[in-house]
Structures are given as C-alpha cells and as structure tokens.
Short mmCIF file of C-alpha atoms in Angstrom, two decimals:
data_model
loop_
_atom_site.label_atom_id
_atom_site.label_comp_id
_atom_site.label_asym_id
_atom_site.label_seq_id
_atom_site.Cartn_x
_atom_site.Cartn_y
_atom_site.Cartn_z
CA LEU A 1 -14.19 11.40 -17.46
CA THR A 2 -16.53 14.36 -17.60
CA TYR A 3 -20.26 15.17 -16.81
CA SER A 4 -23.26 17.25 -17.88
CA THR A 5 -24.68 19.28 -15.09
CA ALA A 6 -23.00 20.11 -11.08
CA SER A 7 -25.83 18.15 -9.66
CA SER A 8 -25.23 14.86 -11.06
CA LEU A 9 -21.90 15.68 -10.10
CA MET A 10 -23.00 16.20 -6.21
CA THR A 11 -25.69 13.18 -6.96
CA LEU A 12 -22.61 11.08 -7.58
CA GLN A 13 -20.19 11.85 -5.44
CA GLN A 14 -22.62 11.35 -2.78
CA ASP A 15 -23.49 7.71 -4.07
CA ALA A 16 -19.73 7.24 -5.09
CA ASP A 17 -19.02 8.10 -1.12
CA ASP A 18 -21.59 6.08 0.80
CA THR A 19 -20.28 2.54 -1.60
CA MET A 20 -16.27 3.53 -1.24
CA ARG A 21 -17.07 3.37 2.79
CA LEU A 22 -19.00 -0.06 2.54
CA ALA A 23 -16.35 -1.18 0.07
CA SER A 24 -14.07 -0.34 1.96
CA LYS A 25 -14.85 -1.54 4.99
CA PHE A 26 -15.92 -4.96 3.24
CA VAL A 27 -12.16 -5.18 2.10
CA ARG A 28 -10.29 -4.21 5.03
CA ARG A 29 -12.27 -7.59 6.73
CA SER A 30 -12.19 -9.48 4.13
CA TRP A 31 -8.49 -11.07 3.86
CA ASN A 32 -8.56 -13.40 1.63
CA ARG A 33 -7.00 -13.66 -1.38
CA GLN A 34 -10.42 -14.01 -4.08
CA THR A 35 -12.38 -11.32 -2.31
CA VAL A 36 -9.52 -8.56 -1.85
CA PHE A 37 -9.05 -8.56 -5.32
CA LYS A 38 -12.33 -8.21 -6.61
CA ASN A 39 -13.47 -6.09 -3.97
CA GLN A 40 -10.42 -3.87 -4.01
CA THR A 41 -11.01 -2.91 -7.66
CA LEU A 42 -14.74 -1.28 -6.69
CA VAL A 43 -12.81 0.47 -4.79
CA ASP A 44 -10.83 1.01 -7.33
CA LYS A 45 -13.63 2.19 -8.87
CA PHE A 46 -15.97 4.37 -6.88
CA SER A 47 -12.69 6.41 -5.80
CA GLN A 48 -11.39 7.22 -8.75
CA ARG A 49 -15.67 8.23 -9.78
CA ARG A 50 -15.30 10.66 -6.66
CA ARG A 51 -12.36 11.68 -7.47
CA TYR A 52 -13.25 13.32 -11.17
CA ALA A 53 -16.75 14.51 -9.35
CA ALA A 54 -14.33 16.57 -6.11
CA LEU A 55 -11.72 17.49 -8.75
CA ALA A 56 -15.16 19.64 -10.73
CA GLN A 57 -16.08 20.48 -7.20
CA GLY A 58 -12.57 22.19 -6.41
CA GLY A 59 -10.24 19.66 -6.30
CA HIS A 60 -9.28 17.88 -3.45
CA MET A 61 -11.11 15.07 -1.71
CA GLN A 62 -13.15 14.98 1.66
CA SER A 63 -12.60 13.30 4.42
CA SER A 64 -14.21 12.56 7.15
CA GLN A 65 -11.31 13.62 9.57
CA GLY A 66 -10.09 17.04 6.87
CA GLY A 67 -9.20 17.40 3.00
CA GLY A 68 -7.41 14.20 2.05
CA LEU A 69 -4.65 13.76 -1.03
CA SER A 70 -5.70 16.34 -4.04
CA CYS A 71 -6.81 14.95 -6.96
CA LYS A 72 -3.41 15.74 -8.75
CA ASP A 73 -1.76 13.73 -5.59
CA ALA A 74 -3.39 10.64 -5.36
CA ALA A 75 -2.62 10.42 -8.91
CA LEU A 76 0.71 10.38 -8.11
CA VAL A 77 0.77 8.06 -5.90
CA LYS A 78 -1.15 5.65 -7.95
CA LEU A 79 1.39 6.44 -11.15
CA TYR A 80 4.61 5.52 -7.93
CA MET A 81 3.12 2.69 -7.11
CA THR A 82 2.28 0.73 -10.53
CA ALA A 83 5.68 1.11 -11.47
CA CYS A 84 6.95 0.06 -8.22
CA LYS A 85 5.19 -3.15 -8.98
CA TYR A 86 7.25 -3.26 -12.29
CA GLU A 87 3.49 -2.43 -14.11
CA TRP A 88 4.84 -0.56 -17.06
CA GLY A 89 1.79 -1.10 -19.41
CA ALA A 90 -0.05 0.66 -17.40
CA LEU A 91 2.00 3.35 -16.99
CA PRO A 92 1.52 6.16 -19.69
CA ASP A 93 -2.79 6.43 -19.21
CA LEU A 94 -2.44 6.87 -15.16
CA ALA A 95 0.39 9.88 -16.45
CA ARG A 96 -1.79 11.21 -18.68
CA ALA A 97 -4.48 11.18 -15.75
CA ALA A 98 -1.90 13.08 -13.48
CA THR A 99 -1.37 15.97 -16.62
CA GLN A 100 -6.07 16.01 -16.82
CA LEU A 101 -5.25 16.41 -13.04
CA ALA A 102 -2.67 19.43 -13.48
CA ALA A 103 0.18 17.55 -12.68
CA SER A 104 3.44 19.17 -14.18
CA PRO A 105 6.29 17.94 -16.23
CA SER A 106 8.59 18.01 -13.47
CA GLU A 107 5.90 16.40 -11.79
CA LEU A 108 6.30 13.54 -13.41
CA SER A 109 9.74 13.53 -14.46
CA GLY A 110 10.54 13.70 -10.36
CA THR A 111 7.54 10.89 -9.45
CA VAL A 112 9.89 8.34 -12.58
CA ARG A 113 13.16 9.48 -10.69
CA HIS A 114 12.63 9.06 -7.56
CA LEU A 115 12.06 5.09 -8.52
CA ILE A 116 15.69 5.25 -7.96
CA ILE A 117 15.23 6.20 -3.66
CA PHE A 118 12.65 2.64 -3.42
CA SER A 119 12.55 0.71 -6.22
CA GLY A 120 16.03 1.27 -7.83
CA TYR A 121 17.85 1.85 -11.32
CA ALA A 122 16.48 -0.11 -13.12
CA PRO A 123 12.49 0.47 -12.88
CA CYS A 124 13.29 3.26 -12.89
CA LEU A 125 14.83 3.35 -16.40
CA ALA A 126 12.02 0.99 -17.19
CA ALA A 127 9.36 3.53 -16.54
CA THR A 128 10.71 6.58 -18.13
CA ILE A 129 11.31 4.28 -21.25
CA SER A 130 7.97 3.32 -21.15
CA LEU A 131 6.27 7.25 -20.66
CA ARG A 132 9.01 8.18 -23.20
CA GLN A 133 7.52 6.08 -25.90
CA ALA A 134 4.27 6.95 -25.43
CA GLY A 135 5.01 10.27 -25.85
CA LEU A 136 5.15 11.54 -22.41
CA LEU A 137 7.73 12.89 -21.10
CA GLU A 138 9.14 14.34 -23.73
CA GLU A 139 11.65 17.14 -23.11
CA PRO A 140 13.85 16.56 -19.57
CA VAL A 141 13.41 18.32 -17.21
CA PRO A 142 16.77 19.64 -15.03
CA GLY A 143 17.23 17.18 -12.02
CA LYS A 144 20.62 18.25 -9.23
CA VAL A 145 23.87 16.49 -11.19
CA GLY A 146 27.45 17.30 -9.36
CA GLY A 147 27.61 19.39 -6.66
CA GLY A 148 28.38 19.13 -3.29
CA PRO A 149 25.00 17.65 -0.90
CA GLY A 150 21.74 18.87 -0.63
CA ASN A 151 20.22 19.38 2.42
CA ALA A 152 17.07 17.02 2.27
CA PHE A 153 18.85 14.82 4.14
CA GLU A 154 18.60 16.46 7.76
CA LEU A 155 15.07 18.05 6.58
CA VAL A 156 13.97 14.54 6.42
CA TYR A 157 15.48 13.78 9.64
CA GLY A 158 15.01 16.63 11.65
CA ASN A 159 16.97 16.64 15.03
CA ILE A 160 17.41 12.78 14.85
CA ALA A 161 19.39 12.62 11.61
CA PRO A 162 22.89 12.49 12.84
CA LEU A 163 21.94 9.46 15.00
CA VAL A 164 20.76 8.19 11.58
CA GLN A 165 23.91 9.20 9.93
CA ASP A 166 25.50 7.55 12.54
CA LYS A 167 23.54 4.42 12.82
CA LEU A 168 23.99 3.31 8.66
CA HIS A 169 27.28 4.43 9.08
CA GLU A 170 27.22 1.64 11.74
CA TYR A 171 25.38 -0.78 9.40
CA ASP A 172 27.43 -0.24 6.15
CA PRO A 173 29.94 2.70 5.77
CA VAL A 174 29.82 2.64 1.71
CA LEU A 175 26.32 2.30 2.31
CA ALA A 176 26.04 5.14 4.59
CA HIS A 177 27.96 7.68 1.93
CA TYR A 178 25.91 6.64 -1.20
CA ILE A 179 22.02 7.35 1.53
CA ARG A 180 23.37 11.00 2.55
CA GLU A 181 24.79 12.24 -0.67
CA HIS A 182 23.13 10.69 -3.86
CA ALA A 183 20.19 8.94 -2.39
CA TYR A 184 18.97 12.26 0.13
CA GLY A 185 22.05 15.19 -1.38
CA ASP A 186 20.63 14.51 -5.03
CA VAL A 187 17.96 12.71 -5.61
CA TYR A 188 15.70 13.81 -2.33
CA SER A 189 17.15 17.22 -3.75
CA SER A 190 16.37 18.08 -7.25
CA PRO A 191 13.18 19.64 -8.26
CA GLY A 192 9.85 18.75 -9.44
CA LEU A 193 8.53 17.19 -6.08
CA SER A 194 8.33 19.37 -2.76
CA LEU A 195 9.68 17.47 -0.36
CA LEU A 196 5.76 16.87 1.19
CA GLN A 197 5.01 14.89 -2.53
CA LYS A 198 8.28 13.15 -2.00
CA GLN A 199 7.24 12.33 1.31
CA MET A 200 3.85 10.59 0.20
CA LEU A 201 5.52 8.53 -2.08
CA ALA A 202 7.15 6.90 0.98
CA VAL A 203 4.40 6.37 3.05
CA ALA A 204 2.88 4.49 0.06
CA PHE A 205 5.64 2.66 -0.81
CA LEU A 206 6.54 1.70 3.01
CA ALA A 207 3.03 0.60 3.79
CA TYR A 208 3.59 -1.44 0.41
CA ALA A 209 6.50 -2.72 1.60
CA CYS A 210 5.47 -3.99 5.61
CA MET A 211 8.65 -1.73 7.22
CA PRO A 212 6.90 -0.03 10.28
CA ASP A 213 10.45 1.87 11.40
CA GLN A 214 11.02 3.20 8.08
CA LEU A 215 7.63 4.00 8.09
CA TYR A 216 7.31 5.46 11.14
CA THR A 217 10.25 7.85 10.72
CA HIS A 218 8.76 9.33 7.62
CA LEU A 219 5.45 9.79 8.70
CA VAL A 220 7.08 11.70 10.97
CA ALA A 221 8.76 13.97 8.81
CA VAL A 222 6.17 14.37 6.66
CA MET A 223 3.30 15.83 9.10
CA ARG A 224 6.35 18.20 9.86
CA PHE A 225 6.10 19.74 6.39
CA GLY A 226 2.85 20.04 6.96
CA ALA A 227 0.18 17.13 5.93
CA THR A 228 -2.56 16.09 7.48
CA HIS A 229 -3.74 12.74 9.53
CA ALA A 230 -6.15 12.04 6.39
CA GLN A 231 -3.61 12.53 3.60
CA CYS A 232 -1.08 10.09 5.48
CA SER A 233 -3.61 7.82 6.26
CA GLU A 234 -4.63 8.42 2.91
CA ALA A 235 -1.62 7.87 1.23
CA LEU A 236 -0.84 4.91 3.86
CA ASP A 237 -4.00 3.30 2.70
CA MET A 238 -2.92 3.70 -0.94
CA GLY A 239 0.06 1.59 -0.57
CA LEU A 240 -1.97 -1.62 1.04
CA ALA A 241 -4.75 -1.45 -1.47
CA ALA A 242 -1.08 -2.44 -3.98
CA ALA A 243 -0.82 -5.27 -2.12
CA GLY A 244 -4.44 -6.26 -1.31
CA ALA A 245 -4.16 -6.64 -4.89
CA ASP A 246 -1.15 -8.45 -5.18
CA ALA A 247 -2.23 -11.33 -2.64
CA GLY A 248 -5.65 -11.01 -4.84
CA SER A 249 -3.50 -11.93 -8.10
CA PRO A 250 -3.36 -15.48 -9.87
CA GLY A 251 -0.16 -17.34 -7.61
CA SER A 252 0.33 -15.65 -5.03
CA SER A 253 2.40 -15.81 -1.86
CA VAL A 254 1.43 -13.00 -0.60
CA SER A 255 -1.18 -15.02 2.26
CA PRO A 256 -3.56 -13.23 3.72
CA ASP A 257 -2.04 -13.68 7.54
CA ALA A 258 0.16 -11.31 5.95
CA LEU A 259 -1.92 -9.22 4.24
CA GLN A 260 -2.83 -8.28 7.61
CA HIS A 261 -0.01 -8.26 9.07
CA LYS A 262 0.83 -5.47 6.84
CA GLN A 263 -2.67 -3.88 8.18
CA SER A 264 -1.72 -3.59 11.16
CA CYS A 265 1.73 -2.27 10.96
CA ALA A 266 1.08 0.62 8.90
CA HIS A 267 -1.66 2.13 11.16
CA ARG A 268 0.25 1.58 14.17
CA SER A 269 2.93 3.46 12.64
CA LEU A 270 0.79 6.57 11.70
CA GLU A 271 -0.51 6.33 15.22
CA LYS A 272 2.57 6.57 16.94
CA ALA A 273 3.93 9.29 14.70
CA TYR A 274 1.05 11.19 14.61
CA ALA A 275 1.39 11.30 18.60
CA LYS A 276 4.98 11.93 18.79
CA PHE A 277 3.96 14.52 16.19
CA THR A 278 0.66 16.21 18.42
CA LYS A 279 3.36 16.21 21.38
CA ASP A 280 6.42 17.84 19.79
CA SER A 281 4.40 20.43 17.76
CA ARG A 282 2.70 21.34 21.32
CA ASP A 283 2.75 25.05 21.61
CA PRO A 284 3.76 25.70 25.51
CA ASN A 285 2.17 29.42 24.63
CA GLY A 286 -1.14 27.72 23.76
CA GLY A 287 -1.05 29.54 20.43
CA ASN A 288 -2.85 27.79 17.53
CA ALA A 289 -5.84 25.50 20.00
CA GLY A 290 -2.59 24.48 21.50
CA LEU A 291 -0.05 22.91 18.62
CA ARG A 292 2.66 25.39 16.29
CA LEU A 293 2.22 26.05 12.99
CA VAL A 294 4.41 23.60 10.45
CA SER A 295 5.12 24.80 6.79
CA GLU A 296 7.02 22.49 4.56
CA PRO A 297 10.63 23.26 4.48
CA SER A 298 12.50 23.84 0.85
CA VAL A 299 15.99 22.61 -0.22
CA SER A 300 19.46 24.63 0.09
CA LEU A 301 21.79 23.68 -2.58
CA PRO A 302 25.31 24.25 -2.42
CA ASP A 303 25.66 25.79 -5.59
CA PRO A 304 21.41 26.14 -7.39
CA GLU A 305 23.91 25.77 -10.98
CA CYS A 306 24.06 22.06 -10.47
CA VAL A 307 20.30 22.15 -11.20
CA ARG A 308 20.75 21.26 -14.74
CA LEU A 309 20.59 19.17 -17.54
CA PRO A 310 23.93 17.82 -18.17
CA GLY A 311 25.39 17.01 -21.24
CA PRO A 312 26.67 14.00 -22.88
CA TRP A 313 28.90 11.45 -20.44
CA PRO A 314 31.97 11.73 -22.57
CA THR A 315 33.88 9.01 -24.38
CA HIS A 316 37.53 7.50 -23.38
CA ALA A 317 38.66 9.75 -26.43
CA ASP A 318 37.17 12.76 -24.73
CA ALA A 319 38.24 11.81 -21.50
CA PRO A 320 40.95 14.60 -20.55
#
C-alpha cells in the first residue's frame, strides 16, 4: 500500500486515528458474537491503514501513553498470533507484510520458531512449511543447538527465578527440566528476536489464552526490558483481538461472558504489573524523574559456538 503525498498520509492518519478510537471503544463495549467480529474487522482495517501512514512518517504508531509497538513488531505479533490460531493460509501474506516493514529473515524465523514455546512443535512445523512453500524463509537461520542452556530463564524471571524453578519442580520435575533446559535454555536463548520481542509475543498469547498469572509475570519482565505501558497494552490488545475474532466465528463456543472475562483479566494483569514495575524501579536518589533507567539485557551462552546450523541427523548405520 502506497500513498502519493505527505499531506494525504497525514490526513489519512488523522482520519484513521479518529475512526480507530471510535471503533475500538465500540468493540470493547459490544461483547456479543455478531458485533465483535464485524467491528473487530473495522478496527483491523483502520489499524492497518494507520500503520502504513505511521511508517511513512517514522515507523511508529503514536499512543496517548507514549509510543506503541513499532510497525514491524506489531506485524510480527500478528504473524505469531495467526499461527497460534492455525490459520496457515494467511501466514505468507503476513510474513511478506512484516518483511516490507523491515523484519529480517532472522526475525521471521525467530517468530516462527518461538511457536514451540506457546503453541508446540506441530504448529511450528506447519507454519515453517507454509512459509517455505510460499518462497519465504528461503535460507535456514542459525539457532542455538546443543551445549549448555542460555540464561534467558534467569533474565525473564529475575530475582524470583529460583522460586519459579522450585515451583515447576514441585509440579513435575521432568517438565521443569524441559522448560528450563530447552524452552528457555535453547529456544528463548536463540538469536533472531530480542528478548523484548519474544516477551511481546508472550504477552499477546497469554492474553489470548486467558492465563493472567503467567501474563503478569511476563509483563513485569518485558517492562524490565524497557517496554512502555503503551507497548504492553497494544500487544495485549492484539491477543484479545484474536480472541474476539474467535468469538465472532460461526459455531464458536466462546461466549460473550468468557470474552469479557479474558479482557478484564488481561487488563488487570497489565495494571498490576505496571504498579509492581513502577514500585520496584523507584530510584532512591530521585534520578530520572524518580525511576531507574531500564535496558534490555542480552542472553549469555556458555558456548557461543552452539549457535549454528546442525548437520543432518545421523542414521542408525552412521551412529558410532
């Protein structure tokens, strides 16, 4: 989508902003199957037009609470959530749109591989095949393979990491090992997406899945990595929009009450996480308007050589 003049872009963005506010307000207050789907389509339409206009003026949407997600990151969240809903046919166009918004091959690959975390291996493979057959993801991108686990688990959970690990062990020691060693030690610790980008995918999915406790924890983490309230709110709303589209689908078993419950839980988690982050980030010396500066950490790997493309899996005949 292109537009001829800067003035038309500005007019388009102003018109889309006004309509977006009205449509979003109507969708939030219209939790029944017929109106949610119809009006969420309206929101998506104007949201897309506003993003293209914003991209031409600097690449970011503007929010009343500060800058929201970049156009690129929003496109990656949309790609991820669509894959989580098993809409394989829609993935190539979404991946092309993300590429046009400056998403790199590593970011596309990282987004698809991150489906392992919340959706599983089978959806991750299906999404990979869909994009490969469409001529996307042409060259495999190196990832963390083998070696000791990276420290993404400790970075995400911070000072409560030992408590989380003990709880996981209490629930199921084997599952705890899988989560710590593979989900976080390999997938979360792989390059491609930044930790902030990975956490935005988590926020969108956990809002969609109505998992408020996990959502709260990941919201606190992404704020520690430098995300704003507006960015978190936008990722969360993209997950809720996916749930709203589910409710509007023919034969959906999602009730209006369940949809409203998801929305309430998600926004309560956001405000609770923001209050926690604000309290924990207070600078006793009063610097930076009373808040400590935050920055996104980098994952540490015991052996950087483990970021690679593995060779073919050996057959029984090849095995020693």
